[in-house]
């Protein structure tokens, strides 16, 4: 067997071993059989976006046929017969011809979890439609491997749309210039579809351009823009070539990064920078709990009373939510950066017992005076919702400054209380994570990021006994 032939096999074996270590099944043999049967490591997971008349649905259909995958559109998602979610979506669609984003995303989650999508992959046609939907889809761990965006001048698209004709008997779409049927019988019964007038097309294009600007930054490493102003077959072959390429990660291994530090030390920003550069899943423990409550899940119902009474959520519930997120496929495949947990030694042991050991741990050290300066000077404008900092980002006018409010958690007393709580447990955490790297967090954020990045790329330092 050649080296080229053995490499995919080695990847599969490595992935299977990783899954065994993470899930620790009671019956490893059955688990491995199930994993091999699914074998979904390289199935298509594609998003195709584009303005009206760009031909994205045609390209999506051809890709589905060529890659033997499943086409997911708004129409076929809400048309599913045995789904209560789809039934609710149909009622919305009949009333306002629009499906709420939260409902649409739940429909996608339900569909991609089914056996045929797991086994053969999926292609989302025209979804997400907004940045909100893109972020909601990512939050659920639904991560495409390739995002294709078709682009063409608006004048070309309007001309294309105006030439569309539809056969009312078959539903087949024709075009006066690019695809006119030769049969006179079909020609005579063709009609102009609704919503393709120049004014209506221009309105749809305006809405698309407004939304696509917010969607594109959500897929910085897996995005390819293809000109749709060329023959359809050329567009298809470019899309197919891209869909069959494998992405390289900037990371030398699958990073599992833990950021520790007191409130205001910059963990959230550093996590966002790491997630953006290395494609990691950004896992903020507090945010996960809020999302569970917002989703009204069973676990969220358990968390809600603690939120209402402003009490600490029990570790057992936190670990249930956190364990589920770290076990999702995108976290396992791409790696993660975790912040906001663990806060004490018991939580660190719980995280370790579930098999989610970080491969890199960083402690961000910032003096109390700097933390107080960072947090107690934060303000919010109750009118616009804009956030300011009296030193680093002061309000532009005296009028705005007069109405600014301070969040109760940013008072000096509250900040000191949280700092004391962190340092009460920090020595135990440093002892538990003996290979942790300490970083001075009291400097420019991008300098801090460079130090963290060097700690990820370079081998861990060996302590001389």
Coordinates of C-alpha atoms in Angstrom, one line a residue:
X1 CA 0.0 0.0 0.0
X2 CA 1.4 3.4 -1.0
X3 CA 2.0 6.3 1.3
X4 CA -0.8 8.2 -0.5
X5 CA -3.2 5.4 0.2
X6 CA -2.3 5.0 3.9
X7 CA -2.7 8.7 4.8
X8 CA -6.5 8.7 4.7
X9 CA -6.6 5.4 6.7
X10 CA -4.3 6.9 9.3
X11 CA -6.5 10.0 9.6
X12 CA -9.5 7.8 10.1
X13 CA -7.8 5.7 12.8
X14 CA -6.6 8.9 14.5
X15 CA -10.1 10.4 14.4
X16 CA -11.6 7.2 15.8
X17 CA -9.1 7.0 18.6
X18 CA -9.9 10.6 19.5
X19 CA -13.6 9.9 19.5
X20 CA -13.0 6.9 21.8
X21 CA -11.0 9.0 24.3
X22 CA -13.7 11.7 24.3
X23 CA -16.8 9.6 24.6
X24 CA -15.4 6.7 26.5
X25 CA -18.2 4.3 25.5
X26 CA -19.2 1.3 27.5
X27 CA -18.9 -0.9 24.4
X28 CA -16.0 0.3 22.3
X29 CA -16.5 -2.3 19.6
X30 CA -20.1 -1.2 18.8
X31 CA -19.1 2.5 19.1
X32 CA -16.3 2.0 16.5
X33 CA -18.7 0.1 14.1
X34 CA -21.3 2.9 14.4
X35 CA -18.5 5.5 13.8
X36 CA -17.3 3.7 10.7
X37 CA -20.8 3.3 9.3
X38 CA -21.4 7.0 9.6
X39 CA -17.9 7.9 8.2
X40 CA -19.1 11.5 7.8
X41 CA -15.7 13.2 8.3
X42 CA -15.5 14.3 4.6
X43 CA -19.2 14.5 3.5
X44 CA -20.3 17.8 1.8
X45 CA -21.3 20.6 4.2
X46 CA -21.8 23.5 1.8
X47 CA -23.5 26.9 2.0
X48 CA -24.4 28.6 -1.4
X49 CA -25.4 32.2 -1.3
X50 CA -26.1 34.7 -4.0
X51 CA -28.4 37.5 -5.1
X52 CA -31.7 36.8 -7.0
X53 CA -31.2 35.5 -10.6
X54 CA -27.5 34.5 -9.8
X55 CA -28.3 30.8 -10.5
X56 CA -27.5 29.6 -7.0
X57 CA -30.3 27.1 -6.8
X58 CA -29.3 25.6 -10.2
X59 CA -25.7 25.3 -9.0
X60 CA -26.9 23.9 -5.6
X61 CA -29.0 21.2 -7.4
X62 CA -26.2 20.2 -9.7
X63 CA -23.8 19.9 -6.8
X64 CA -26.3 17.8 -4.9
X65 CA -26.6 15.4 -7.8
X66 CA -22.9 15.2 -8.4
X67 CA -21.9 14.8 -4.8
X68 CA -24.9 12.6 -3.9
X69 CA -25.9 15.0 -1.1
X70 CA -29.1 16.6 0.3
X71 CA -30.4 19.9 -0.8
X72 CA -31.8 22.1 2.0
X73 CA -33.9 25.1 1.1
X74 CA -36.5 27.1 3.0
X75 CA -39.2 25.6 0.9
X76 CA -38.3 22.0 1.4
X77 CA -37.6 22.5 5.1
X78 CA -41.0 23.8 5.8
X79 CA -42.7 21.2 3.5
X80 CA -41.6 18.2 5.6
X81 CA -44.6 16.2 6.6
X82 CA -43.7 14.5 9.8
X83 CA -42.2 17.5 11.6
X84 CA -44.1 19.6 14.1
X85 CA -41.5 22.4 13.6
X86 CA -42.2 22.4 9.9
X87 CA -46.0 22.6 10.5
X88 CA -45.4 25.7 12.7
X89 CA -43.2 27.2 10.0
X90 CA -45.8 26.6 7.3
X91 CA -48.4 28.6 9.4
X92 CA -45.9 31.5 9.6
X93 CA -45.1 31.3 5.9
X94 CA -48.8 31.3 4.9
X95 CA -49.4 34.5 6.9
X96 CA -46.3 36.6 6.3
X97 CA -44.3 34.5 3.6
X98 CA -41.4 34.5 6.1
X99 CA -40.2 32.0 8.7
X100 CA -38.8 33.5 12.0
X101 CA -35.0 33.0 12.2
X102 CA -35.2 31.0 15.4
X103 CA -37.7 28.6 13.9
X104 CA -35.8 28.3 10.6
X105 CA -32.5 27.5 12.4
X106 CA -34.2 24.8 14.6
X107 CA -35.6 23.3 11.4
X108 CA -32.0 23.1 9.9
X109 CA -30.7 21.6 13.2
X110 CA -33.5 18.9 13.0
X111 CA -32.8 18.2 9.4
X112 CA -29.0 17.9 9.5
X113 CA -29.2 15.6 12.5
X114 CA -31.1 13.0 10.4
X115 CA -29.3 9.9 9.2
X116 CA -29.2 10.8 5.5
X117 CA -27.6 14.2 6.2
X118 CA -25.1 12.7 8.5
X119 CA -24.2 10.0 6.0
X120 CA -24.3 12.0 2.8
X121 CA -23.9 15.6 3.9
X122 CA -26.0 18.7 3.0
X123 CA -26.0 21.8 0.9
X124 CA -27.9 24.9 2.2
X125 CA -29.3 27.0 -0.7
X126 CA -29.7 30.6 0.2
X127 CA -29.4 30.1 4.0
X128 CA -28.3 31.9 6.1
X129 CA -30.2 35.0 4.9
X130 CA -29.0 37.3 7.6
X131 CA -26.1 37.7 10.0
X132 CA -28.4 36.8 12.9
X133 CA -29.1 33.4 11.2
X134 CA -25.4 32.8 10.5
X135 CA -24.5 33.3 14.2
X136 CA -27.4 31.2 15.4
X137 CA -26.4 28.4 13.1
X138 CA -22.8 28.5 14.3
X139 CA -24.0 28.6 18.0
X140 CA -25.7 25.2 17.4
X141 CA -22.5 23.7 16.1
X142 CA -23.7 23.5 12.5
X143 CA -20.5 24.4 10.6
X144 CA -20.2 24.3 6.8
X145 CA -16.8 23.3 5.3
X146 CA -17.3 25.4 2.2
X147 CA -19.2 28.6 1.6
X148 CA -19.7 29.7 -2.0
X149 CA -21.0 33.2 -2.8
X150 CA -22.1 33.9 -6.4
X151 CA -21.6 37.5 -7.5
X152 CA -22.7 39.5 -10.6
X153 CA -23.5 43.1 -11.5
X154 CA -27.1 44.2 -10.6
X155 CA -27.8 45.2 -14.2
X156 CA -27.0 41.7 -15.4
X157 CA -29.2 40.1 -12.7
X158 CA -32.2 42.4 -13.4
X159 CA -31.9 41.6 -17.1
X160 CA -31.8 37.8 -16.3
X161 CA -34.8 38.1 -14.0
X162 CA -36.9 40.0 -16.5
X163 CA -36.4 37.2 -19.1
X164 CA -37.7 34.4 -16.8
X165 CA -40.8 32.5 -17.9
X166 CA -42.5 29.6 -16.1
X167 CA -44.5 26.6 -17.4
X168 CA -47.6 26.5 -15.2
X169 CA -48.1 22.8 -15.9
X170 CA -44.7 21.5 -15.0
X171 CA -43.1 24.3 -13.0
X172 CA -40.1 24.3 -15.3
X173 CA -38.4 27.7 -15.6
X174 CA -37.2 29.0 -19.0
X175 CA -35.6 32.2 -20.2
X176 CA -36.3 34.3 -23.3
X177 CA -32.6 34.6 -24.1
X178 CA -30.7 31.7 -22.4
X179 CA -33.1 28.8 -22.4
X180 CA -36.2 29.1 -24.7
X181 CA -38.1 25.8 -25.3
X182 CA -38.2 24.7 -28.9
X183 CA -41.7 23.3 -28.7
X184 CA -44.4 25.8 -29.8
X185 CA -46.9 24.2 -27.4
X186 CA -44.8 25.0 -24.4
X187 CA -43.9 28.5 -25.7
X188 CA -47.6 29.4 -25.9
X189 CA -48.4 28.4 -22.3
X190 CA -45.4 30.1 -20.6
X191 CA -46.2 32.9 -18.2
X192 CA -44.3 35.6 -16.4
X193 CA -43.6 34.6 -12.7
X194 CA -44.6 36.8 -9.9
X195 CA -42.1 39.1 -8.2
X196 CA -39.6 39.6 -11.1
X197 CA -40.5 43.1 -12.2
X198 CA -37.5 45.5 -12.4
X199 CA -38.7 47.4 -9.3
X200 CA -39.3 44.1 -7.3
X201 CA -35.9 42.7 -8.4
X202 CA -34.1 45.9 -7.4
X203 CA -35.8 45.8 -4.0
X204 CA -34.7 42.2 -3.4
X205 CA -31.2 43.0 -4.6
X206 CA -31.0 45.9 -2.1
X207 CA -32.1 43.7 0.7
X208 CA -29.5 41.0 -0.3
X209 CA -26.7 43.5 -0.4
X210 CA -27.7 44.9 3.0
X211 CA -27.6 41.4 4.6
X212 CA -24.6 39.8 2.8
X213 CA -22.2 42.4 4.3
X214 CA -23.0 41.0 7.7
X215 CA -22.9 37.3 6.7
X216 CA -19.5 37.1 5.0
X217 CA -17.3 37.9 8.1
X218 CA -18.9 34.8 9.8
X219 CA -17.0 32.6 7.3
X220 CA -13.5 34.1 6.9
X221 CA -11.5 31.0 6.2
X222 CA -13.9 28.9 4.1
X223 CA -15.3 31.5 1.7
X224 CA -15.0 31.6 -2.1
X225 CA -16.6 34.2 -4.3
X226 CA -17.4 33.1 -7.9
X227 CA -18.5 35.3 -10.7
X228 CA -22.0 34.3 -11.9
X229 CA -21.6 36.5 -15.0
X230 CA -20.4 33.6 -17.1
X231 CA -21.8 30.4 -18.5
X232 CA -23.6 28.3 -15.9
X233 CA -21.5 25.2 -16.5
X234 CA -18.3 27.2 -15.8
X235 CA -19.7 28.5 -12.5
X236 CA -20.6 24.9 -11.6
X237 CA -17.2 23.5 -12.3
X238 CA -15.5 26.2 -10.2
X239 CA -18.0 25.6 -7.4
X240 CA -17.4 21.8 -7.6
X241 CA -13.6 22.2 -7.6
X242 CA -13.8 24.4 -4.5
X243 CA -16.2 22.0 -2.7
X244 CA -13.8 19.1 -3.2
X245 CA -10.8 20.9 -1.7
X246 CA -9.6 20.4 1.8
X247 CA -8.8 23.3 4.1
X248 CA -5.6 23.5 6.0
X249 CA -5.6 24.8 9.5
X250 CA -3.1 27.4 10.7
X251 CA -2.8 25.4 13.9
X252 CA -0.1 22.8 14.3
X253 CA -2.5 20.5 16.2
X254 CA -6.1 20.6 17.4
X255 CA -5.9 23.3 20.1
X256 CA -8.0 23.0 23.3
X257 CA -7.2 26.3 24.9
X258 CA -8.2 27.4 28.4
X259 CA -7.9 31.1 29.4
X260 CA -7.9 31.9 33.1
X261 CA -7.9 35.3 34.7
X262 CA -9.9 37.7 36.9
X263 CA -12.8 39.7 35.6
X264 CA -11.6 42.4 33.2
X265 CA -8.4 40.7 32.3
X266 CA -9.4 40.5 28.6
X267 CA -10.2 36.8 28.3
X268 CA -13.2 37.4 26.1
X269 CA -11.3 39.5 23.6
X270 CA -8.3 37.1 23.5
X271 CA -10.8 34.1 23.0
X272 CA -12.4 36.0 20.1
X273 CA -9.0 36.7 18.4
X274 CA -7.9 33.0 18.8
X275 CA -11.3 31.8 17.4
X276 CA -11.0 34.1 14.4
X277 CA -7.4 33.2 13.5
X278 CA -7.4 29.5 14.1
X279 CA -11.1 28.7 13.4
X280 CA -11.6 27.5 17.0
X281 CA -15.0 27.2 18.7
X282 CA -15.4 30.1 21.2
X283 CA -16.9 28.6 24.3
X284 CA -17.9 31.1 27.0
X285 CA -19.5 29.3 29.9
X286 CA -21.8 32.1 31.1
X287 CA -23.0 32.7 27.5
X288 CA -23.8 29.0 27.1
X289 CA -26.0 29.1 30.2
X290 CA -27.9 32.2 28.9
X291 CA -28.4 30.5 25.6
X292 CA -29.8 27.4 27.3
X293 CA -32.3 29.5 29.1
X294 CA -33.2 31.5 25.9
X295 CA -33.8 28.2 24.0
X296 CA -36.2 27.1 26.7
X297 CA -34.5 23.7 26.8
X298 CA -34.9 21.2 29.6
X299 CA -31.6 22.2 31.0
X300 CA -32.5 25.9 30.5
X301 CA -35.6 25.3 32.7
X302 CA -33.3 24.1 35.5
X303 CA -31.1 27.1 35.1
X304 CA -33.9 29.7 35.0
X305 CA -34.7 29.8 38.8
X306 CA -31.0 30.4 39.7
X307 CA -30.9 33.3 37.2
X308 CA -34.1 34.8 38.6
X309 CA -32.8 34.6 42.2
X310 CA -29.3 35.7 41.1
X311 CA -27.8 32.6 42.6
X312 CA -24.8 30.5 41.4
X313 CA -25.8 27.7 39.0
X314 CA -24.8 24.3 40.5
X315 CA -21.6 22.7 39.0
X316 CA -23.5 19.6 37.9
X317 CA -25.8 21.7 35.6
X318 CA -23.0 23.8 34.3
X319 CA -21.0 20.6 33.4
X320 CA -24.1 19.2 31.6
X321 CA -24.3 22.3 29.3
X322 CA -20.6 22.6 28.9
X323 CA -20.0 18.9 28.2
X324 CA -22.6 18.9 25.5
X325 CA -21.0 21.9 23.7
X326 CA -17.4 20.5 23.9
X327 CA -18.6 17.2 22.6
X328 CA -20.2 18.6 19.5
X329 CA -18.5 17.7 16.2
X330 CA -17.2 21.2 15.5
X331 CA -15.5 21.4 18.9
X332 CA -13.9 18.0 18.5
X333 CA -12.8 18.6 14.9
X334 CA -11.6 22.2 15.0
X335 CA -10.7 22.6 18.7
X336 CA -11.9 25.2 21.2
X337 CA -11.0 28.1 23.4
X338 CA -12.7 28.1 26.8
X339 CA -13.1 31.0 29.3
X340 CA -15.3 31.6 32.3
X341 CA -14.7 28.0 33.6
X342 CA -13.3 26.4 35.7
X343 CA -13.4 28.9 38.5
X344 CA -12.1 26.6 41.3
X345 CA -10.3 23.3 41.8
X346 CA -13.5 21.2 42.0
X347 CA -14.7 22.5 38.6
X348 CA -11.2 21.8 37.1
X349 CA -11.5 18.2 38.3
X350 CA -15.0 17.8 36.9
X351 CA -13.8 19.1 33.5
X352 CA -10.9 16.7 33.6
X353 CA -13.1 13.7 34.5
X354 CA -15.3 14.3 31.4
X355 CA -12.3 14.0 29.2
X356 CA -12.1 17.7 28.2
X357 CA -8.5 18.4 29.2
X358 CA -7.1 21.6 27.7
X359 CA -3.9 21.2 25.7
X360 CA -2.8 24.8 26.5
X361 CA -3.6 26.9 29.6
X362 CA -2.9 30.6 30.0
X363 CA -3.2 32.8 33.1
X364 CA -3.8 36.5 32.3
X365 CA -2.3 38.5 35.2
X366 CA -3.5 42.0 35.6
X367 CA -3.0 44.2 38.7
X368 CA -6.1 45.3 40.8
X369 CA -5.6 49.0 39.9
X370 CA -5.7 48.3 36.2
X371 CA -8.8 46.1 36.6
X372 CA -10.6 48.8 38.5
X373 CA -9.7 51.4 35.9
X374 CA -10.9 49.1 33.1
X375 CA -14.3 48.2 34.6
X376 CA -15.4 51.0 36.9
X377 CA -15.1 53.6 34.1
X378 CA -17.4 51.6 31.7
X379 CA -20.7 53.3 30.8
X380 CA -23.7 52.6 28.6
X381 CA -26.0 55.0 26.8
X382 CA -29.6 54.0 27.6
X383 CA -30.9 55.7 24.5
X384 CA -28.7 54.1 21.8
X385 CA -27.3 51.1 23.7
X386 CA -23.8 52.3 22.7
X387 CA -21.0 51.4 25.2
X388 CA -18.3 53.9 26.3
X389 CA -15.3 54.1 28.5
X390 CA -14.6 57.4 30.2
X391 CA -10.8 57.0 29.6
X392 CA -10.4 54.9 26.4
X393 CA -13.6 55.7 24.5
X394 CA -15.2 58.9 26.0
X395 CA -18.7 60.0 24.8
X396 CA -18.5 62.5 21.9
X397 CA -20.8 65.1 23.5
X398 CA -21.6 66.5 26.9
X399 CA -25.3 65.7 26.3
X400 CA -24.5 62.0 25.9
X401 CA -22.1 62.0 28.9
X402 CA -24.9 63.4 31.1
X403 CA -27.2 60.4 30.4
X404 CA -24.7 57.6 30.7
X405 CA -25.3 54.8 33.2
X406 CA -23.0 52.5 35.0
X407 CA -23.9 48.8 35.3
X408 CA -24.2 47.7 39.0
X409 CA -21.6 45.0 38.5
X410 CA -19.0 47.6 37.5
X411 CA -19.0 49.4 40.9
X412 CA -15.7 49.4 42.7
X413 CA -17.1 47.2 45.5
X414 CA -18.4 44.5 43.1
X415 CA -15.1 44.5 41.1
X416 CA -13.0 44.0 44.3
X417 CA -15.4 41.2 45.5
X418 CA -14.9 39.3 42.2
X419 CA -11.2 39.8 42.2
X420 CA -11.0 38.4 45.8
X421 CA -13.0 35.4 44.8
X422 CA -10.8 34.7 41.8
X423 CA -7.5 35.0 43.7
X424 CA -8.9 32.8 46.5
X425 CA -8.9 29.9 44.1
X426 CA -6.2 30.9 41.6
X427 CA -3.3 29.2 43.4
X428 CA -5.2 25.9 43.4
X429 CA -5.8 26.2 39.7
X430 CA -2.2 27.0 39.0
X431 CA -1.1 24.0 40.9
X432 CA -3.6 21.8 39.0
X433 CA -2.5 23.2 35.6
X434 CA 1.2 23.0 36.3
X435 CA 2.1 23.5 32.6
X436 CA 0.1 26.7 32.4
X437 CA 1.8 29.8 30.9
X438 CA 1.5 33.1 32.8
X439 CA 1.1 36.2 30.7
X440 CA 1.2 39.9 31.7
X441 CA -2.3 41.0 30.6
X442 CA -1.7 44.6 31.5
X443 CA -0.5 45.6 28.1
X444 CA -1.8 46.2 24.6
X445 CA -4.4 43.4 23.7
X446 CA -2.6 42.5 20.5
X447 CA 0.7 42.2 22.3
X448 CA -1.0 39.8 24.8
X449 CA -2.4 37.9 21.8
X450 CA 1.1 37.5 20.3
X451 CA 2.3 36.0 23.6
X452 CA -0.7 33.6 23.7
X453 CA -0.2 32.7 20.1
X454 CA 3.5 31.9 20.6
X455 CA 2.5 29.6 23.5
X456 CA 0.1 27.7 21.2
X457 CA 2.5 27.3 18.3
X458 CA 5.7 26.5 20.2
X459 CA 6.2 23.3 22.2
X460 CA 5.4 23.6 25.9
X461 CA 8.5 24.5 27.9
X462 CA 10.0 21.6 30.0
X463 CA 10.6 22.4 33.6
X464 CA 14.0 21.4 34.7
X465 CA 13.8 19.3 37.9

